[in-house]
Amino acid sequence: MKAPVIGIDLGTSNSVVSVVIDGEPVVIPDETNRTIQPSAVSFLANGKIIVGYKAKERLLIDPLHTISYVKRLIGRRFDDPDIQKAIRLSPYPIVRGEDDFPRIICYDIDYTVPEISAMIVRRMKQIAEKFLGVPVEQAVITVPANFNDFQRNETKLAGELAGLEVLRIINEPTAAALAYGYKRGEKMTIAIYDFGGGTFDITILRLNNTLFEVLSTAGDTFLGGEDFDRRLLEYMMVAFKHQSGVDLSNDKMAIQRMKALGEKVKIELSDRKRVKAQVKELTTGADGPMDFNFSITQEGFRERCSDIVERTFEVCDEALGLAGIRKREIDCVILVGGTTRIPFVREMVELHFGNSAFREINPDEVVAIGAGIQASILGRDFDEESSEQLMQAPLLLDVTPQSLGILTVGGMMDVVITRNSVIPTEQTRYFTTAYASQDRALIEVFQGESRNARENLKLGEFELNGLSVDERAKIGITFEIDTNGIVKVRAKDDVTGAEQQVQIRLNTSDGRTIENPWM
Ligand code: AMP
């Protein structure tokens, strides 16, 4: 038997692993029968590392050594505003590494972000191996559609550090579409509305039997379930101040506890009209320990948070515009991500798109199922396949989420590959040097949508030497994006034949492999 290839949904809040057995996708449970693992890692004083549910429980008792939401840090430089924001919110230290990428310090050891992510991947690998009873060496891992080149590279690296060959990085919404469209053989236009813990993504796809064509994708990397938790936290802090006269703004521990309570209340509100909560000894006042009592209805929750859902519709409209289709042309909206379990989120989505949302597949598992399907396709031994089976293998046509280009005169970015181009792709554009006798040119590569290059993400730079000096050199710049969405750039002077390829520098984690000491 061929070794199974697993599909991993490496999520911001939770991770899920799946595999296809006898043509049917299976979401793999852990030893306690749970299919969803919190993407949390906790370091113990004795050197052990815990991942998943037990780690999440430690967020409250040991926030200094428990890492969550690490996906928000992946592929970002230390100076990135999102990292700076994370530093302000994180109880554990995040410092600048020598390579300008962040390091997370736990018990005096500094870890790169891919190393922490690798601990989660390794746990998913271990769950799969226990379930399947055989070693697993290959995987497909999903990423948000709007992940840039660094983020994709570092996710792939996380898989490799965990001891897996990553056969493909696929976009989460494409995976969800695959889970929905697998064996369905219909012709329709669908929207994947993916509202997770930390990010929102919308993708418009056209399904035509086995062809899955992404028409457009748009997203917001700082819009998710956590925004609802924070809203509830703010509301609870005001309520506590009202009840007790005590301001908790500087009480880090009480804030952590209240935030956890906020998430719990939010989740309970998905099943109940009203939720009452109590925290014993939340803080200590002049007269000793103080409890906190709190109650909120579904309507009250909706009133306080519907603007967060409205923000997702702005992103949806952007994606529809990019795809050149109208809302009513969408045949089905597939809900993905834990936040779509909130009843008023579903209602508002249905109202916005004017059709009922598809709920057959568990929104927490749908991405992993798609990853598992893609994994089984890539892992197939094609010699053994009948031509009929090959015909049925879905074909994914994904798109690149952000434009790619180079810096030109006046600080402008000249685009070589436009956003939403179908991948894999290779495009060449020609540029002339600023003046004759210039024998070298610095080529700076950027990713993003601003005309002003400096407002976009700089992926790397390289120098092309040996240019023709008799006249202004004509340089062909070629961008290549592979099926993982990972970028390579080449530059060539057509006259002298001088050629150079960009080395997009990667946070390599000193070649360490991530073992979880508890295993
Ligand atoms: P994901 O990133 O897709 O794993 O989604 C995680 C987010 O979904 C977190 O913010 C959770 O608090 C939230 N979530 C999970 N289950 C529920 C639920 N039943 N109701 C509301 N939110 C939920």
XYZ file of C-alpha atoms and ligand atoms in Angstrom:
542
model
C 0.000 0.000 0.000
C 1.181 3.523 -0.762
C 1.880 5.609 2.341
C -1.082 7.907 2.952
C -0.745 11.628 2.302
C -2.566 13.780 4.837
C -4.261 17.140 4.484
C -3.709 19.668 7.261
C -5.752 22.773 7.917
C -3.208 24.749 9.953
C -5.607 27.317 11.371
C -5.140 30.490 13.382
C -7.218 29.171 16.277
C -7.634 25.483 15.459
C -6.028 22.847 13.286
C -7.590 19.768 11.707
C -6.095 16.799 9.826
C -7.806 14.550 7.310
C -7.114 11.709 4.916
C -9.035 9.932 2.170
C -9.703 6.253 2.857
C -11.286 4.151 0.104
C -12.341 7.280 -1.741
C -14.023 8.861 1.299
C -12.574 11.806 3.212
C -12.133 11.141 6.932
C -11.449 13.811 9.553
C -8.965 12.188 11.912
C -9.781 12.165 15.637
C -7.175 12.264 18.408
C -6.914 9.794 21.316
C -9.901 11.465 22.989
C -11.981 11.410 19.785
C -11.652 15.142 19.149
C -11.163 16.212 15.543
C -10.321 19.856 16.189
C -7.098 20.812 17.947
C -6.517 24.342 19.256
C -3.425 25.789 17.529
C -1.800 26.453 20.895
C 1.640 25.437 22.173
C 2.606 25.490 25.843
C 6.140 25.134 27.201
C 6.495 23.513 30.611
C 9.277 24.279 33.073
C 10.552 20.679 32.781
C 11.242 21.120 29.057
C 8.110 19.356 27.836
C 5.949 20.908 25.163
C 2.172 20.502 24.999
C 0.086 21.170 21.903
C -3.707 21.381 21.451
C -6.454 21.304 24.073
C -4.178 20.977 27.065
C -2.057 23.860 25.803
C -5.128 26.055 25.350
C -6.140 25.380 28.965
C -2.721 26.701 30.028
C -3.348 30.066 28.339
C -4.962 31.155 31.577
C -2.588 29.607 34.052
C 0.700 30.183 32.244
C 0.220 32.908 29.591
C 3.964 33.706 29.596
C 4.856 30.297 28.180
C 1.779 29.494 26.127
C 1.691 30.573 22.499
C -1.522 30.959 20.518
C -2.480 32.686 17.254
C 1.076 32.087 15.971
C -0.269 32.006 12.420
C -0.712 35.751 12.704
C 3.053 36.118 13.005
C 4.126 33.766 10.246
C 6.068 35.260 7.339
C 6.082 38.762 8.809
C 9.141 40.890 9.509
C 9.663 42.225 13.022
C 8.831 45.791 11.929
C 5.544 44.746 10.350
C 2.725 46.687 12.073
C 0.892 43.404 12.662
C 3.875 42.045 14.610
C 4.043 45.254 16.629
C 0.356 44.876 17.397
C 0.915 41.245 18.412
C 3.770 42.334 20.720
C 1.413 44.705 22.523
C -1.224 41.984 22.936
C 1.045 39.016 23.742
C 1.964 38.152 27.311
C 5.115 36.292 26.120
C 8.181 38.140 24.779
C 8.582 38.573 21.029
C 11.986 39.991 20.046
C 13.815 40.905 16.852
C 15.959 38.097 15.437
C 19.263 38.782 13.678
C 17.483 38.316 10.369
C 14.837 40.944 11.277
C 12.170 38.286 11.688
C 10.545 37.837 15.111
C 11.641 35.341 17.732
C 9.451 34.062 20.539
C 11.262 33.531 23.826
C 10.266 30.757 26.171
C 12.478 29.675 29.064
C 15.448 31.511 27.516
C 15.225 29.657 24.210
C 14.326 31.725 21.183
C 12.081 30.092 18.624
C 11.316 31.227 15.101
C 7.664 31.417 14.137
C 7.905 28.423 11.744
C 9.398 26.400 14.611
C 6.337 27.041 16.775
C 4.007 26.280 13.853
C 6.000 23.091 13.243
C 5.087 21.911 16.753
C 1.416 22.113 15.803
C 2.041 20.357 12.477
C 3.983 17.638 14.264
C 1.067 17.050 16.609
C -1.301 16.701 13.610
C 1.143 14.270 11.994
C 1.261 12.264 15.207
C -2.563 12.144 15.460
C -2.717 10.856 11.872
C -0.005 8.254 12.457
C -1.734 6.890 15.572
C -5.030 6.657 13.706
C -3.619 5.123 10.531
C -1.077 2.899 12.273
C 1.625 3.777 9.709
C 4.208 6.546 9.420
C 3.121 9.612 7.474
C 5.720 11.486 5.462
C 3.833 13.706 3.065
C 1.161 16.348 3.417
C -0.825 19.107 1.819
C -1.161 22.191 4.027
C -3.678 24.975 3.585
C -3.087 28.722 3.895
C -5.410 31.730 3.641
C -5.851 32.827 0.039
C -4.289 36.200 0.711
C -1.063 34.824 2.199
C 1.946 36.384 0.510
C 5.103 34.658 -0.619
C 6.876 34.798 2.768
C 3.856 33.432 4.573
C 3.542 30.519 2.135
C 7.246 29.758 2.316
C 7.283 29.785 6.097
C 4.191 27.548 6.277
C 5.936 25.082 3.979
C 9.014 25.340 6.180
C 6.894 24.584 9.262
C 5.739 21.371 7.579
C 9.308 20.422 6.734
C 10.563 21.153 10.256
C 7.872 18.776 11.482
C 9.353 16.047 9.308
C 6.882 16.189 6.425
C 7.387 16.643 2.730
C 4.876 19.317 1.796
C 3.524 18.252 -1.578
C 1.412 21.337 -2.023
C 0.331 24.492 -0.258
C -3.289 25.177 -1.212
C -5.602 28.049 -0.468
C -8.148 27.395 2.277
C -11.184 28.496 0.213
C -10.080 26.355 -2.705
C -9.845 23.427 -0.316
C -13.358 24.186 0.954
C -14.658 24.271 -2.620
C -12.991 20.941 -3.268
C -14.703 19.452 -0.209
C -18.026 20.774 -1.457
C -17.608 19.906 -5.122
C -15.881 16.528 -4.753
C -17.891 13.939 -6.679
C -20.712 16.450 -7.124
C -20.116 17.168 -10.813
C -22.231 20.311 -11.030
C -21.876 23.517 -12.947
C -22.278 26.492 -10.648
C -20.767 29.637 -9.182
C -20.036 29.499 -5.480
C -18.721 31.815 -2.791
C -16.624 30.536 0.079
C -17.311 32.786 3.061
C -14.549 31.947 5.516
C -14.794 33.678 8.875
C -12.268 32.190 11.281
C -10.677 33.187 14.567
C -8.332 35.795 13.180
C -8.978 36.244 9.486
C -11.769 36.687 6.993
C -11.556 35.465 3.395
C -14.006 35.381 0.534
C -13.394 33.473 -2.660
C -15.570 33.230 -5.743
C -15.205 29.997 -7.727
C -16.763 28.468 -10.773
C -17.333 24.730 -10.655
C -17.706 22.860 -13.890
C -17.731 19.139 -13.254
C -14.162 18.463 -12.185
C -12.802 21.922 -13.015
C -12.495 24.287 -10.040
C -11.694 27.738 -11.253
C -11.052 30.517 -8.754
C -12.453 33.751 -10.174
C -11.329 36.062 -7.414
C -10.300 36.208 -3.824
C -10.148 38.955 -1.210
C -9.555 39.026 2.521
C -8.780 40.852 5.723
C -6.053 39.362 7.914
C -7.269 41.168 11.021
C -10.966 40.421 11.082
C -12.240 37.352 12.898
C -13.863 35.735 15.904
C -11.423 37.501 18.166
C -13.029 40.832 17.265
C -16.281 39.527 18.777
C -14.397 38.353 21.892
C -12.770 41.763 22.238
C -16.129 43.519 21.852
C -17.549 41.352 24.637
C -14.455 42.010 26.733
C -14.896 45.787 26.376
C -18.566 45.443 27.288
C -17.755 43.290 30.321
C -15.070 45.702 31.540
C -17.598 48.533 31.424
C -20.154 46.324 33.196
C -17.618 45.415 35.900
C -16.697 49.041 36.437
C -20.370 49.832 36.707
C -20.904 46.990 39.220
C -17.843 47.550 41.363
C -16.304 50.910 40.492
C -13.026 49.088 39.700
C -11.208 49.772 36.429
C -9.473 46.618 35.151
C -7.576 48.260 32.265
C -4.184 47.580 33.868
C -4.931 44.157 35.341
C -3.429 41.831 32.695
C -4.502 38.638 34.427
C -8.112 39.760 34.929
C -8.246 40.884 31.278
C -7.011 37.464 30.095
C -9.659 35.747 32.197
C -12.390 38.040 30.977
C -11.330 37.589 27.370
C -11.518 33.819 27.750
C -14.949 34.274 29.318
C -15.939 36.480 26.356
C -15.126 33.684 23.919
C -16.999 31.140 26.050
C -20.080 33.376 26.242
C -19.919 34.007 22.480
C -19.817 30.261 21.750
C -22.672 29.532 24.166
C -24.749 32.287 22.560
C -24.671 30.274 19.323
C -26.972 27.730 21.010
C -28.873 29.804 23.560
C -30.981 32.976 23.583
C -29.404 34.276 26.784
C -26.170 33.445 28.589
C -25.340 34.140 32.204
C -21.731 33.956 33.348
C -19.863 34.367 36.580
C -16.172 34.742 37.374
C -15.186 34.027 40.955
C -12.523 36.262 42.455
C -11.819 38.124 39.232
C -9.718 40.662 41.077
C -8.966 41.860 44.585
C -10.482 45.141 45.764
C -10.078 47.089 49.009
C -12.530 44.704 50.704
C -11.025 41.478 49.367
C -11.753 39.248 46.334
C -14.424 40.448 43.912
C -16.658 38.247 41.727
C -18.134 39.250 38.394
C -21.666 38.448 37.218
C -22.680 38.995 33.661
C -25.618 38.276 31.373
C -26.242 38.951 27.680
C -28.888 38.000 25.097
C -28.410 37.000 21.462
C -30.043 40.292 20.409
C -27.718 42.299 22.660
C -24.734 40.467 21.220
C -25.935 41.120 17.669
C -26.464 44.815 18.371
C -22.918 45.155 19.629
C -21.253 43.173 16.853
C -23.218 43.432 13.606
C -20.835 46.119 12.304
C -18.046 43.492 12.418
C -20.105 41.319 10.052
C -20.845 44.348 7.831
C -17.088 44.771 7.401
C -16.937 41.305 5.818
C -19.464 42.415 3.175
C -17.167 45.200 2.003
C -14.560 42.511 1.320
C -17.237 40.335 -0.401
C -18.185 43.209 -2.708
C -14.528 43.707 -3.567
C -14.215 40.018 -4.554
C -17.427 40.153 -6.619
C -16.124 43.250 -8.400
C -12.829 41.524 -9.160
C -14.666 38.468 -10.520
C -16.960 40.703 -12.576
C -20.126 39.046 -11.313
C -23.178 40.176 -9.391
C -24.315 38.904 -6.010
C -27.392 37.180 -7.433
C -25.237 35.113 -9.784
C -23.848 33.220 -6.770
C -25.638 29.857 -6.609
C -24.402 28.813 -3.199
C -22.500 30.319 -0.267
C -20.355 27.843 1.648
C -19.713 28.793 5.245
C -16.279 28.031 6.617
C -14.696 28.806 9.991
C -15.889 28.797 13.574
C -17.298 32.319 13.455
C -19.941 31.267 10.914
C -21.547 29.279 13.731
C -22.878 32.534 15.179
C -26.583 32.535 14.177
C -26.755 36.213 13.233
C -23.624 35.885 11.081
C -25.422 33.200 9.039
C -28.596 35.273 8.850
C -26.735 38.360 7.713
C -24.802 36.392 5.076
C -28.011 34.875 3.725
C -29.636 38.290 3.634
C -26.644 39.815 1.885
C -26.375 37.150 -0.818
C -30.094 36.448 -1.042
C -29.726 32.675 -0.884
C -29.442 30.065 1.799
C -25.991 29.133 2.938
C -24.691 25.582 2.603
C -24.252 23.938 5.994
C -23.949 20.227 5.251
C -20.253 20.045 6.024
C -19.026 21.102 9.454
C -17.541 24.597 8.926
C -14.586 23.705 11.163
C -13.675 20.632 9.132
C -14.443 21.586 5.544
C -10.980 23.041 4.771
C -9.150 20.009 6.163
C -11.423 17.709 4.158
C -10.496 19.579 0.966
C -6.810 19.393 1.888
C -7.189 15.634 2.428
C -8.838 15.254 -0.992
C -6.036 17.217 -2.667
C -3.508 15.128 -0.709
C -5.044 11.899 -1.945
C -4.952 13.155 -5.538
C -1.283 14.132 -5.282
C -0.403 10.937 -3.460
C -2.034 8.671 -6.025
C 0.044 6.181 -7.821
C -1.099 7.115 -11.289
C 0.230 3.911 -12.848
C -2.411 2.075 -10.903
C -5.200 4.429 -11.904
C -7.667 3.657 -14.596
C -8.106 6.423 -17.142
C -11.658 6.865 -15.877
C -10.431 7.669 -12.374
C -7.884 10.066 -13.784
C -10.646 11.858 -15.649
C -12.439 12.337 -12.340
C -9.476 13.900 -10.543
C -10.459 17.504 -9.844
C -8.407 20.171 -11.567
C -7.740 23.256 -9.478
C -7.144 26.580 -11.128
C -6.152 28.936 -8.348
C -5.270 32.593 -8.534
C -2.572 34.771 -7.035
C -4.043 36.981 -4.311
C -1.694 39.956 -4.655
C 0.033 41.752 -7.523
C 3.770 41.341 -8.020
C 6.125 43.830 -9.534
C 9.331 45.793 -9.261
C 10.312 49.226 -8.044
C 10.785 51.725 -10.853
C 11.486 55.451 -11.092
C 9.738 57.733 -8.643
C 9.184 54.922 -6.134
C 6.384 53.423 -8.206
C 5.661 49.711 -8.411
C 5.427 48.420 -11.970
C 3.245 45.340 -11.938
C 4.439 42.212 -13.748
C 1.764 39.785 -12.538
C -1.595 41.271 -11.635
C -3.655 40.151 -8.692
C -6.074 37.301 -9.472
C -3.950 35.839 -12.305
C -4.438 32.082 -12.631
C -1.506 30.082 -11.211
C 0.864 28.475 -12.024
C 1.959 31.344 -14.222
C 5.038 32.938 -15.710
C 5.084 36.494 -17.045
C 7.879 38.592 -18.477
C 8.001 42.369 -18.832
C 10.782 44.452 -20.296
C 12.320 47.464 -18.611
C 15.064 49.785 -19.832
C 17.782 51.110 -17.566
C 17.607 54.788 -16.594
C 20.710 55.771 -18.592
C 23.236 54.257 -21.039
C 26.610 53.139 -19.596
C 24.790 51.801 -16.532
C 26.420 48.393 -16.133
C 24.318 47.202 -13.225
C 20.737 47.516 -12.004
C 19.225 46.896 -8.598
C 15.972 44.995 -8.930
C 13.645 45.285 -5.955
C 10.652 42.958 -5.863
C 7.375 43.957 -4.200
C 3.996 42.335 -3.569
C 0.825 44.347 -3.002
C -1.708 46.668 -4.558
C -0.382 50.171 -3.867
C 1.103 52.165 -6.777
C 3.644 53.390 -4.253
C 6.072 50.462 -3.958
C 7.133 51.276 -0.390
C 3.567 50.784 0.816
C 3.726 47.178 -0.389
C 5.645 44.214 0.975
C 9.226 43.999 -0.210
C 9.981 40.380 -1.033
C 13.628 40.811 -1.907
C 16.197 42.480 -4.105
C 19.062 41.496 -6.321
C 21.591 43.128 -8.560
C 21.952 42.387 -12.235
C 25.539 43.023 -13.352
C 27.178 42.955 -16.785
C 24.550 45.033 -18.570
C 25.212 46.322 -22.076
C 26.719 49.805 -21.731
C 26.598 50.980 -25.372
C 22.963 51.858 -25.027
C 20.287 51.730 -22.321
C 19.945 48.052 -21.457
C 16.679 46.245 -22.014
C 16.073 43.889 -19.126
C 13.469 41.143 -19.209
C 12.042 40.516 -15.749
C 10.271 37.180 -15.395
C 8.052 36.314 -12.453
C 7.153 32.708 -11.971
C 4.503 31.550 -9.487
C 4.265 27.826 -8.870
C 1.234 25.781 -7.800
C 1.991 26.577 -4.147
C 1.767 30.283 -4.923
C 5.511 30.624 -4.241
C 7.383 33.193 -6.312
C 10.660 33.117 -8.241
C 12.016 36.116 -10.123
C 14.607 36.174 -12.910
C 16.133 39.099 -14.742
C 18.012 38.920 -18.028
C 19.752 41.457 -20.236
C 18.816 40.288 -23.730
C 21.910 41.895 -25.305
C 24.693 40.621 -23.022
C 22.836 37.538 -21.858
C 23.582 38.439 -18.191
C 21.096 36.641 -15.964
C 20.277 36.655 -12.276
C 17.623 35.073 -10.066
C 16.291 36.518 -6.847
C 16.905 34.645 -3.663
C 13.902 35.470 -1.561
C 15.442 35.167 1.842
C 13.761 32.721 4.098
C 13.701 32.432 7.848
C 15.442 29.068 7.973
C 15.396 28.270 11.683
C 19.050 27.112 11.635
C 18.040 23.805 10.080
C 16.495 22.582 13.337
C 13.895 19.853 13.098
C 11.019 20.244 15.490
C 10.534 17.321 17.807
C 7.976 17.612 20.531
C 9.712 16.359 23.652
C 6.452 14.949 25.016
C 6.169 12.495 22.193
P -11.360 28.885 13.081
O -10.225 29.870 12.893
O -12.115 28.614 11.842
O -10.941 27.660 13.811
O -12.436 29.612 14.010
C -12.192 29.851 15.332
C -13.107 30.929 15.803
O -14.435 30.454 15.804
C -12.786 31.357 17.220
O -12.885 32.769 17.310
C -13.879 30.686 18.017
O -14.186 31.411 19.190
C -15.028 30.725 17.052
N -16.044 29.710 17.319
C -15.873 28.377 17.412
N -17.039 27.761 17.682
C -17.970 28.742 17.758
C -19.382 28.750 18.030
N -20.064 27.628 18.285
N -20.003 29.946 18.009
C -19.338 31.090 17.782
N -18.014 31.146 17.521
C -17.332 29.984 17.511
